[in-house]
Tab-separated table of N, CA and C and ligand atoms in Angstrom:
chain	number	residue	atom	x	y	z
A	634	MET	N	1.210	-1.167	-0.144
A	634	MET	CA	0.175	0.021	0.015
A	634	MET	C	0.753	1.372	0.138
A	635	SER	N	0.416	2.422	-0.713
A	635	SER	CA	1.292	3.824	-0.313
A	635	SER	C	0.703	4.444	0.358
A	636	LEU	N	1.863	5.843	0.321
A	636	LEU	CA	1.189	6.488	1.481
A	636	LEU	C	-0.069	7.133	1.287
A	637	LYS	N	-0.280	7.654	-0.014
A	637	LYS	CA	-1.467	8.310	-0.727
A	637	LYS	C	-3.205	7.366	-0.806
A	638	GLU	N	-2.992	6.068	-0.368
A	638	GLU	CA	-3.505	4.463	-0.247
A	638	GLU	C	-3.733	5.117	1.083
A	639	ALA	N	-2.539	4.559	1.682
A	639	ALA	CA	-2.877	4.741	3.143
A	639	ALA	C	-3.727	5.832	4.023
A	640	ALA	N	-3.338	6.823	3.636
A	640	ALA	CA	-4.067	8.103	3.874
A	640	ALA	C	-5.485	8.333	3.438
A	641	THR	N	-5.456	7.933	2.637
A	641	THR	CA	-7.112	8.094	1.524
A	641	THR	C	-8.328	7.207	3.082
A	642	ALA	N	-7.225	5.843	2.390
A	642	ALA	CA	-8.048	5.374	3.361
A	642	ALA	C	-8.538	5.444	5.059
A	643	VAL	N	-7.635	5.915	5.672
A	643	VAL	CA	-7.734	6.546	7.532
A	643	VAL	C	-8.422	7.500	6.888
A	644	ARG	N	-8.554	8.463	6.497
A	644	ARG	CA	-9.239	9.186	6.409
A	644	ARG	C	-10.442	9.383	6.698
A	645	GLU	N	-11.020	7.976	5.830
A	645	GLU	CA	-12.448	7.850	5.783
A	645	GLU	C	-13.270	7.575	7.001
A	646	ASN	N	-11.855	7.232	8.006
A	646	ASN	CA	-12.663	7.311	9.517
A	646	ASN	C	-12.687	8.511	10.794
A	647	ALA	N	-12.315	9.670	10.270
A	647	ALA	CA	-11.970	10.885	11.155
A	647	ALA	C	-13.380	10.963	11.582
A	648	HIS	N	-12.973	11.404	12.345
A	648	HIS	CA	-14.796	12.337	13.794
A	648	HIS	C	-13.980	13.314	13.494
A	649	ALA	N	-15.258	14.414	12.437
A	649	ALA	CA	-15.254	15.369	12.390
A	649	ALA	C	-17.055	15.850	12.018
A	650	PRO	N	-17.071	15.563	13.467
A	650	PRO	CA	-18.571	16.679	13.355
A	650	PRO	C	-18.919	18.060	12.917
A	651	TYR	N	-17.939	18.113	13.897
A	651	TYR	CA	-17.206	19.358	13.869
A	651	TYR	C	-17.713	20.135	13.033
A	652	SER	N	-16.316	20.328	12.119
A	652	SER	CA	-16.241	20.745	10.868
A	652	SER	C	-16.173	19.953	9.792
A	653	ASN	N	-17.139	18.999	9.485
A	653	ASN	CA	-16.678	18.466	8.635
A	653	ASN	C	-15.639	18.440	7.399
A	654	PHE	N	-15.139	18.575	7.603
A	654	PHE	CA	-13.140	18.473	7.149
A	654	PHE	C	-12.546	17.559	8.102
A	655	LYS	N	-13.071	16.595	7.057
A	655	LYS	CA	-11.311	15.277	7.816
A	655	LYS	C	-10.458	15.196	6.588
A	656	VAL	N	-9.380	14.967	7.568
A	656	VAL	CA	-8.375	15.213	6.504
A	656	VAL	C	-7.746	13.456	7.789
A	657	GLY	N	-6.261	13.013	6.087
A	657	GLY	CA	-6.036	11.084	6.643
A	657	GLY	C	-4.476	11.893	6.246
A	658	ALA	N	-3.769	11.055	7.745
A	658	ALA	CA	-2.287	11.475	7.241
A	658	ALA	C	-1.204	9.818	7.218
A	659	ALA	N	-0.664	9.937	6.219
A	659	ALA	CA	0.151	8.417	7.148
A	659	ALA	C	1.791	8.661	6.449
A	660	ILE	N	2.169	8.315	7.431
A	660	ILE	CA	4.153	8.882	7.755
A	660	ILE	C	4.343	7.004	6.789
A	661	ARG	N	6.038	7.413	6.774
A	661	ARG	CA	6.776	6.353	6.841
A	661	ARG	C	7.294	5.897	7.771
A	662	GLY	N	7.214	5.011	8.868
A	662	GLY	CA	8.854	5.683	9.406
A	662	GLY	C	9.725	4.406	8.351
A	663	ALA	N	11.336	4.911	9.683
A	663	ALA	CA	12.934	4.495	8.963
A	663	ALA	C	12.564	2.997	8.414
A	664	SER	N	11.408	1.987	9.571
A	664	SER	CA	11.744	1.352	9.081
A	664	SER	C	10.934	0.331	7.650
A	665	GLY	N	10.143	1.655	6.889
A	665	GLY	CA	9.591	1.401	5.745
A	665	GLY	C	8.171	0.711	6.112
A	666	LYS	N	7.505	1.042	7.558
A	666	LYS	CA	5.565	0.451	8.120
A	666	LYS	C	5.321	2.076	8.150
A	667	ILE	N	4.506	1.902	7.355
A	667	ILE	CA	3.295	3.252	7.123
A	667	ILE	C	2.502	3.092	8.328
A	668	TYR	N	2.317	4.071	9.389
A	668	TYR	CA	1.294	4.736	9.942
A	668	TYR	C	0.378	5.360	10.145
A	669	ALA	N	-0.485	4.932	9.930
A	669	ALA	CA	-1.501	5.961	9.921
A	669	ALA	C	-2.284	7.063	10.705
A	670	GLY	N	-3.172	7.972	9.987
A	670	GLY	CA	-4.440	8.812	11.673
A	670	GLY	C	-5.262	10.026	10.913
A	671	CYS	N	-5.861	9.646	11.739
A	671	CYS	CA	-7.126	10.904	11.173
A	671	CYS	C	-7.226	12.473	11.741
A	672	ASN	N	-8.226	12.669	11.793
A	672	ASN	CA	-8.105	13.410	13.196
A	672	ASN	C	-9.656	13.611	13.553
A	673	VAL	N	-10.045	13.528	15.014
A	673	VAL	CA	-10.503	13.134	15.619
A	673	VAL	C	-10.628	14.829	16.645
A	674	GLU	N	-12.424	14.827	16.433
A	674	GLU	CA	-13.100	15.909	17.056
A	674	GLU	C	-13.149	15.623	18.344
A	675	ASN	N	-13.279	16.960	19.363
A	675	ASN	CA	-14.332	16.756	20.322
A	675	ASN	C	-16.023	17.426	20.891
A	676	VAL	N	-16.276	17.147	21.283
A	676	VAL	CA	-17.296	18.333	21.310
A	676	VAL	C	-16.645	19.954	22.124
A	677	ALA	N	-15.906	19.359	23.602
A	677	ALA	CA	-14.893	20.462	23.690
A	677	ALA	C	-14.056	20.106	22.454
A	678	TYR	N	-14.178	21.338	21.326
A	678	TYR	CA	-13.367	21.738	20.573
A	678	TYR	C	-11.793	21.695	20.730
A	679	PRO	N	-11.217	22.593	22.020
A	679	PRO	CA	-9.643	22.456	21.565
A	679	PRO	C	-9.560	21.512	22.014
A	680	GLU	N	-9.915	19.780	21.994
A	680	GLU	CA	-9.813	18.386	22.572
A	680	GLU	C	-9.193	17.884	21.437
A	681	GLY	N	-9.876	18.219	20.728
A	681	GLY	CA	-9.572	17.811	19.232
A	681	GLY	C	-8.035	17.400	18.428
A	682	THR	N	-8.163	16.075	18.065
A	682	THR	CA	-6.608	16.365	17.395
A	682	THR	C	-6.445	15.779	15.912
A	683	CYS	N	-5.433	15.994	15.411
A	683	CYS	CA	-5.263	16.484	14.307
A	683	CYS	C	-4.679	15.366	13.424
A	684	ALA	N	-4.855	14.983	12.399
A	684	ALA	CA	-4.252	13.413	11.457
A	684	ALA	C	-3.325	13.566	11.846
A	685	GLU	N	-2.393	14.243	11.181
A	685	GLU	CA	-1.379	14.039	11.497
A	685	GLU	C	-0.340	13.800	13.399
A	686	ALA	N	-1.311	14.251	14.092
A	686	ALA	CA	-0.442	13.638	15.392
A	686	ALA	C	-0.809	11.984	15.551
A	687	GLY	N	-2.195	11.721	15.058
A	687	GLY	CA	-2.992	10.148	14.942
A	687	GLY	C	-1.600	9.532	14.607
A	688	ALA	N	-0.932	9.763	13.724
A	688	ALA	CA	-0.530	9.199	12.901
A	688	ALA	C	1.145	9.099	13.336
A	689	ILE	N	1.626	10.566	13.843
A	689	ILE	CA	2.304	9.891	14.857
A	689	ILE	C	2.843	8.758	15.766
A	690	ALA	N	1.778	9.573	17.043
A	690	ALA	CA	1.409	8.511	17.609
A	690	ALA	C	1.365	6.988	17.657
A	691	ALA	N	0.667	6.816	16.750
A	691	ALA	CA	0.586	5.245	16.002
A	691	ALA	C	2.326	4.961	16.022
A	692	MET	N	3.189	5.873	15.285
A	692	MET	CA	4.654	5.450	14.302
A	692	MET	C	4.957	5.112	16.669
A	693	VAL	N	4.660	5.961	16.661
A	693	VAL	CA	5.415	6.347	18.293
A	693	VAL	C	4.973	4.708	18.811
A	694	ALA	N	4.375	4.491	19.444
A	694	ALA	CA	3.630	3.564	19.811
A	694	ALA	C	4.538	2.276	19.826
A	695	ALA	N	4.269	2.684	18.319
A	695	ALA	CA	4.974	0.799	17.554
A	695	ALA	C	6.581	0.776	17.296
A	696	GLY	N	7.273	1.922	18.397
A	696	GLY	CA	8.545	1.917	18.593
A	696	GLY	C	9.616	2.203	17.687
A	697	GLU	N	8.884	3.078	16.687
A	697	GLU	CA	9.834	4.107	15.724
A	697	GLU	C	9.710	5.109	16.125
A	698	THR	N	10.824	6.218	16.006
A	698	THR	CA	10.494	7.253	15.938
A	698	THR	C	11.470	8.560	14.793
A	699	ARG	N	11.273	7.932	13.851
A	699	ARG	CA	11.867	8.791	12.438
A	699	ARG	C	10.770	8.118	11.752
A	700	LEU	N	10.640	9.387	10.499
A	700	LEU	CA	9.994	9.371	9.476
A	700	LEU	C	10.612	9.482	8.784
A	701	ILE	N	10.492	9.274	7.330
A	701	ILE	CA	11.395	9.240	6.268
A	701	ILE	C	9.613	10.066	5.024
A	702	GLU	N	8.540	10.159	5.160
A	702	GLU	CA	8.493	10.979	4.309
A	702	GLU	C	6.909	10.600	4.937
A	703	ALA	N	5.622	11.967	4.755
A	703	ALA	CA	4.785	11.855	4.868
A	703	ALA	C	3.512	12.772	3.332
A	704	TYR	N	2.004	12.191	4.328
A	704	TYR	CA	1.234	12.431	3.305
A	704	TYR	C	-0.051	12.672	3.825
A	705	VAL	N	-0.769	14.292	3.346
A	705	VAL	CA	-1.722	14.664	3.961
A	705	VAL	C	-3.379	14.638	3.094
A	706	ILE	N	-3.846	14.920	3.143
A	706	ILE	CA	-5.280	14.479	2.121
A	706	ILE	C	-6.144	15.157	3.409
A	707	ALA	N	-6.962	15.915	2.372
A	707	ALA	CA	-8.648	16.429	2.642
A	707	ALA	C	-9.021	16.793	1.220
A	708	GLY	N	-10.541	17.036	2.057
A	708	GLY	CA	-11.975	17.558	0.273
A	708	GLY	C	-11.489	19.004	0.689
A	709	SER	N	-10.241	19.526	0.438
A	709	SER	CA	-10.264	21.115	0.061
A	709	SER	C	-9.617	21.153	-1.262
A	710	PRO	N	-10.019	22.876	-1.032
A	710	PRO	CA	-10.162	22.882	-2.594
A	710	PRO	C	-8.625	22.742	-3.534
A	711	THR	N	-7.589	23.421	-2.169
A	711	THR	CA	-6.632	23.780	-2.168
A	711	THR	C	-5.496	22.014	-1.632
A	712	PRO	N	-4.293	22.087	-1.800
A	712	PRO	CA	-3.867	20.970	-1.167
A	712	PRO	C	-3.890	21.228	0.681
A	713	VAL	N	-4.034	20.432	1.558
A	713	VAL	CA	-4.163	20.812	3.257
A	713	VAL	C	-3.193	21.360	3.766
A	714	THR	N	-2.736	22.323	4.513
A	714	THR	CA	-1.643	22.374	5.153
A	714	THR	C	-1.654	22.043	6.104
A	715	PRO	N	-0.483	21.561	6.700
A	715	PRO	CA	-0.347	21.448	8.664
A	715	PRO	C	-0.201	21.806	9.133
A	716	CYS	N	-0.729	22.433	10.163
A	716	CYS	CA	-1.578	23.427	11.034
A	716	CYS	C	0.065	23.760	12.387
A	717	GLY	N	0.589	24.637	12.750
A	717	GLY	CA	1.429	25.086	13.386
A	717	GLY	C	2.106	23.812	13.695
A	718	GLY	N	1.446	23.455	15.046
A	718	GLY	CA	1.973	22.738	15.864
A	718	GLY	C	1.691	21.252	15.104
A	719	CYS	N	1.235	21.076	14.296
A	719	CYS	CA	1.431	19.378	13.247
A	719	CYS	C	3.165	19.462	13.030
A	720	ARG	N	3.545	20.418	12.344
A	720	ARG	CA	4.506	21.186	11.686
A	720	ARG	C	5.756	20.998	13.000
A	721	GLN	N	5.567	21.353	13.543
A	721	GLN	CA	6.421	20.671	14.933
A	721	GLN	C	6.636	19.892	15.279
A	722	LYS	N	5.335	18.561	15.138
A	722	LYS	CA	5.019	17.621	15.898
A	722	LYS	C	6.161	17.138	14.992
A	723	LEU	N	6.069	16.594	13.338
A	723	LEU	CA	6.737	16.217	12.171
A	723	LEU	C	7.982	16.677	12.873
A	724	ALA	N	8.856	17.536	12.600
A	724	ALA	CA	9.642	17.895	12.739
A	724	ALA	C	10.176	17.184	13.903
A	725	GLU	N	9.811	17.479	15.164
A	725	GLU	CA	10.058	16.171	16.311
A	725	GLU	C	10.963	14.511	15.666
A	726	PHE	N	10.617	14.315	14.522
A	726	PHE	CA	10.761	12.810	13.881
A	726	PHE	C	10.965	13.171	12.525
A	727	ALA	N	11.711	14.384	12.394
A	727	ALA	CA	11.378	14.264	10.394
A	727	ALA	C	13.594	15.296	10.693
A	728	ASP	N	14.398	14.427	9.497
A	728	ASP	CA	15.119	15.539	9.209
A	728	ASP	C	14.196	16.234	8.409
A	729	GLY	N	14.811	17.912	8.121
A	729	GLY	CA	14.316	18.806	7.245
A	729	GLY	C	14.149	18.224	5.946
A	730	ASP	N	14.819	17.667	5.743
A	730	ASP	CA	15.000	17.494	3.914
A	730	ASP	C	14.006	16.197	3.632
A	731	VAL	N	13.175	15.553	4.258
A	731	VAL	CA	12.233	14.674	4.172
A	731	VAL	C	11.122	15.084	3.838
A	732	ARG	N	10.261	14.696	2.693
A	732	ARG	CA	9.804	14.937	2.087
A	732	ARG	C	8.259	14.143	2.275
A	733	VAL	N	6.986	16.387	1.641
A	733	VAL	CA	5.814	16.103	2.669
A	733	VAL	C	5.032	16.566	1.590
A	734	THR	N	3.839	15.809	1.172
A	734	THR	CA	2.574	15.763	-0.269
A	734	THR	C	1.580	15.953	0.698
A	735	LEU	N	1.137	17.053	0.402
A	735	LEU	CA	-0.054	17.735	0.808
A	735	LEU	C	-0.889	17.097	-0.832
A	736	ALA	N	-2.033	16.980	-0.100
A	736	ALA	CA	-2.639	16.642	-1.411
A	736	ALA	C	-5.254	16.965	-0.689
A	737	THR	N	-5.503	17.391	-1.813
A	737	THR	CA	-6.674	17.216	-2.242
A	737	THR	C	-7.078	15.803	-2.649
A	738	THR	N	-8.544	15.433	-2.047
A	738	THR	CA	-8.767	14.687	-2.416
A	738	THR	C	-10.234	14.651	-3.917
A	739	GLY	N	-9.402	15.244	-5.145
A	739	GLY	CA	-9.577	15.949	-6.036
A	739	GLY	C	-8.033	15.900	-7.289
A	740	GLY	N	-7.851	15.504	-6.500
A	740	GLY	CA	-5.966	14.951	-6.912
A	740	GLY	C	-4.634	15.891	-7.387
A	741	ILE	N	-5.594	16.889	-6.655
A	741	ILE	CA	-4.224	17.983	-6.687
A	741	ILE	C	-3.321	17.907	-5.499
A	742	GLU	N	-1.845	17.444	-6.093
A	742	GLU	CA	-0.575	16.974	-5.087
A	742	GLU	C	0.248	18.366	-4.931
A	743	GLN	N	0.477	18.755	-4.117
A	743	GLN	CA	2.093	19.870	-3.648
A	743	GLN	C	2.819	18.836	-2.994
A	744	VAL	N	4.177	18.981	-3.564
A	744	VAL	CA	5.133	18.637	-1.944
A	744	VAL	C	6.286	19.668	-1.932
A	745	THR	N	6.356	18.550	-1.286
A	745	THR	CA	6.965	20.192	0.267
A	745	THR	C	8.497	19.689	0.525
A	746	THR	N	8.465	20.412	1.775
A	746	THR	CA	9.481	19.073	2.926
A	746	THR	C	9.618	19.610	4.313
A	747	ILE	N	9.798	19.141	5.274
A	747	ILE	CA	9.656	19.856	7.146
A	747	ILE	C	10.171	21.135	7.389
A	748	ALA	N	11.234	20.855	6.031
A	748	ALA	CA	12.006	22.795	6.601
A	748	ALA	C	10.616	23.449	5.820
A	749	ASP	N	10.766	23.121	4.675
A	749	ASP	CA	9.689	24.639	4.290
A	749	ASP	C	8.534	24.634	4.557
A	750	LEU	N	7.961	23.128	5.893
A	750	LEU	CA	7.502	23.889	5.723
A	750	LEU	C	7.191	24.524	7.589
A	751	LEU	N	8.458	24.270	8.150
A	751	LEU	CA	8.574	24.883	9.549
A	751	LEU	C	10.033	25.744	9.676
A	752	PRO	N	11.107	26.851	8.794
A	752	PRO	CA	11.073	27.603	9.031
A	752	PRO	C	12.010	28.336	10.295
A	753	GLY	N	13.108	28.167	10.890
A	753	GLY	CA	13.002	28.087	12.535
A	753	GLY	C	12.876	27.497	13.150
A	754	VAL	N	12.347	26.394	12.966
A	754	VAL	CA	12.336	25.751	14.175
A	754	VAL	C	12.746	25.365	15.448
A	755	PHE	N	11.851	25.362	16.167
A	755	PHE	CA	12.539	25.459	17.671
A	755	PHE	C	13.445	23.890	17.786
A	756	ASN	N	14.491	23.339	18.859
A	756	ASN	CA	15.122	22.425	18.738
A	756	ASN	C	15.730	22.315	19.561
A	757	ALA	N	16.238	21.009	19.484
A	757	ALA	CA	17.304	20.799	21.282
A	757	ALA	C	18.304	21.944	20.901
A	758	GLY	N	18.250	22.401	20.647
A	758	GLY	CA	20.223	22.588	20.431
A	758	GLY	C	19.656	24.455	20.705
A	759	HIS	N	18.013	25.076	20.944
A	759	HIS	CA	17.772	26.063	21.902
A	759	HIS	C	17.867	26.575	23.139
A	760	MET	N	17.799	24.952	23.560
A	760	MET	CA	17.788	24.884	25.031
A	760	MET	C	19.524	24.240	25.863
A	761	ALA	N	20.474	24.910	24.694
A	761	ALA	CA	21.562	24.127	25.103
A	761	ALA	C	22.146	25.395	25.830
A	762	SER	N	23.299	25.185	26.995
A	762	SER	CA	23.288	26.285	27.639
A	762	SER	C	24.717	26.728	27.855
B	1287	THU	N1	-6.634	19.522	10.321
B	1287	THU	C1	-6.101	17.948	10.564
B	1287	THU	O1	-6.071	16.826	11.357
B	1287	THU	N2	-4.786	18.136	10.028
B	1287	THU	C2	-4.201	19.340	9.074
B	1287	THU	O2	-2.954	19.226	8.509
B	1287	THU	C3	-5.154	20.503	8.986
B	1287	THU	C4	-6.666	20.690	10.092
B	1287	THU	C5	-8.438	18.824	11.333
B	1287	THU	C6	-8.200	19.901	12.225
B	1287	THU	C7	-9.353	19.848	12.593
B	1287	THU	O3	-10.105	18.899	13.270
B	1287	THU	C8	-10.026	19.854	11.201
B	1287	THU	O4	-9.464	20.108	10.536
B	1287	THU	C9	-10.767	21.342	10.849
B	1287	THU	O5	-9.556	21.892	11.589
């Protein structure tokens, strides 16, 4: 299964009754395994989680901490773009040159990288004394 297929399939399971905006994300761990996640909203709105966060949680729960590719898809008119928090979450587990594909269910794809998504990323170096 490709990342696109995994992200497209998991998107169907999104719990998005408040925004009606279903998102699917799939990441490939360094092992080659694919991990998928969808957005999970909550009636207490700030408690909702993004698709990217779900995919990352699945990867870490499986024992992996590096991702080498990501794919995010939604039914948006232009390729869906990860929120600021998810950019930081992705950057935690990926090198800057990791390829991230942003897609629409209509077939538009935009390829970018972790570094382009989050220039000036906060990293462990900032905490060095
Ligand atoms: N959302 C994601 O899951 N990932 C993104 O990249 C953008 C936004 C979700 C959060 C919320 O459930 C809905 O889309 C609308 O913001």
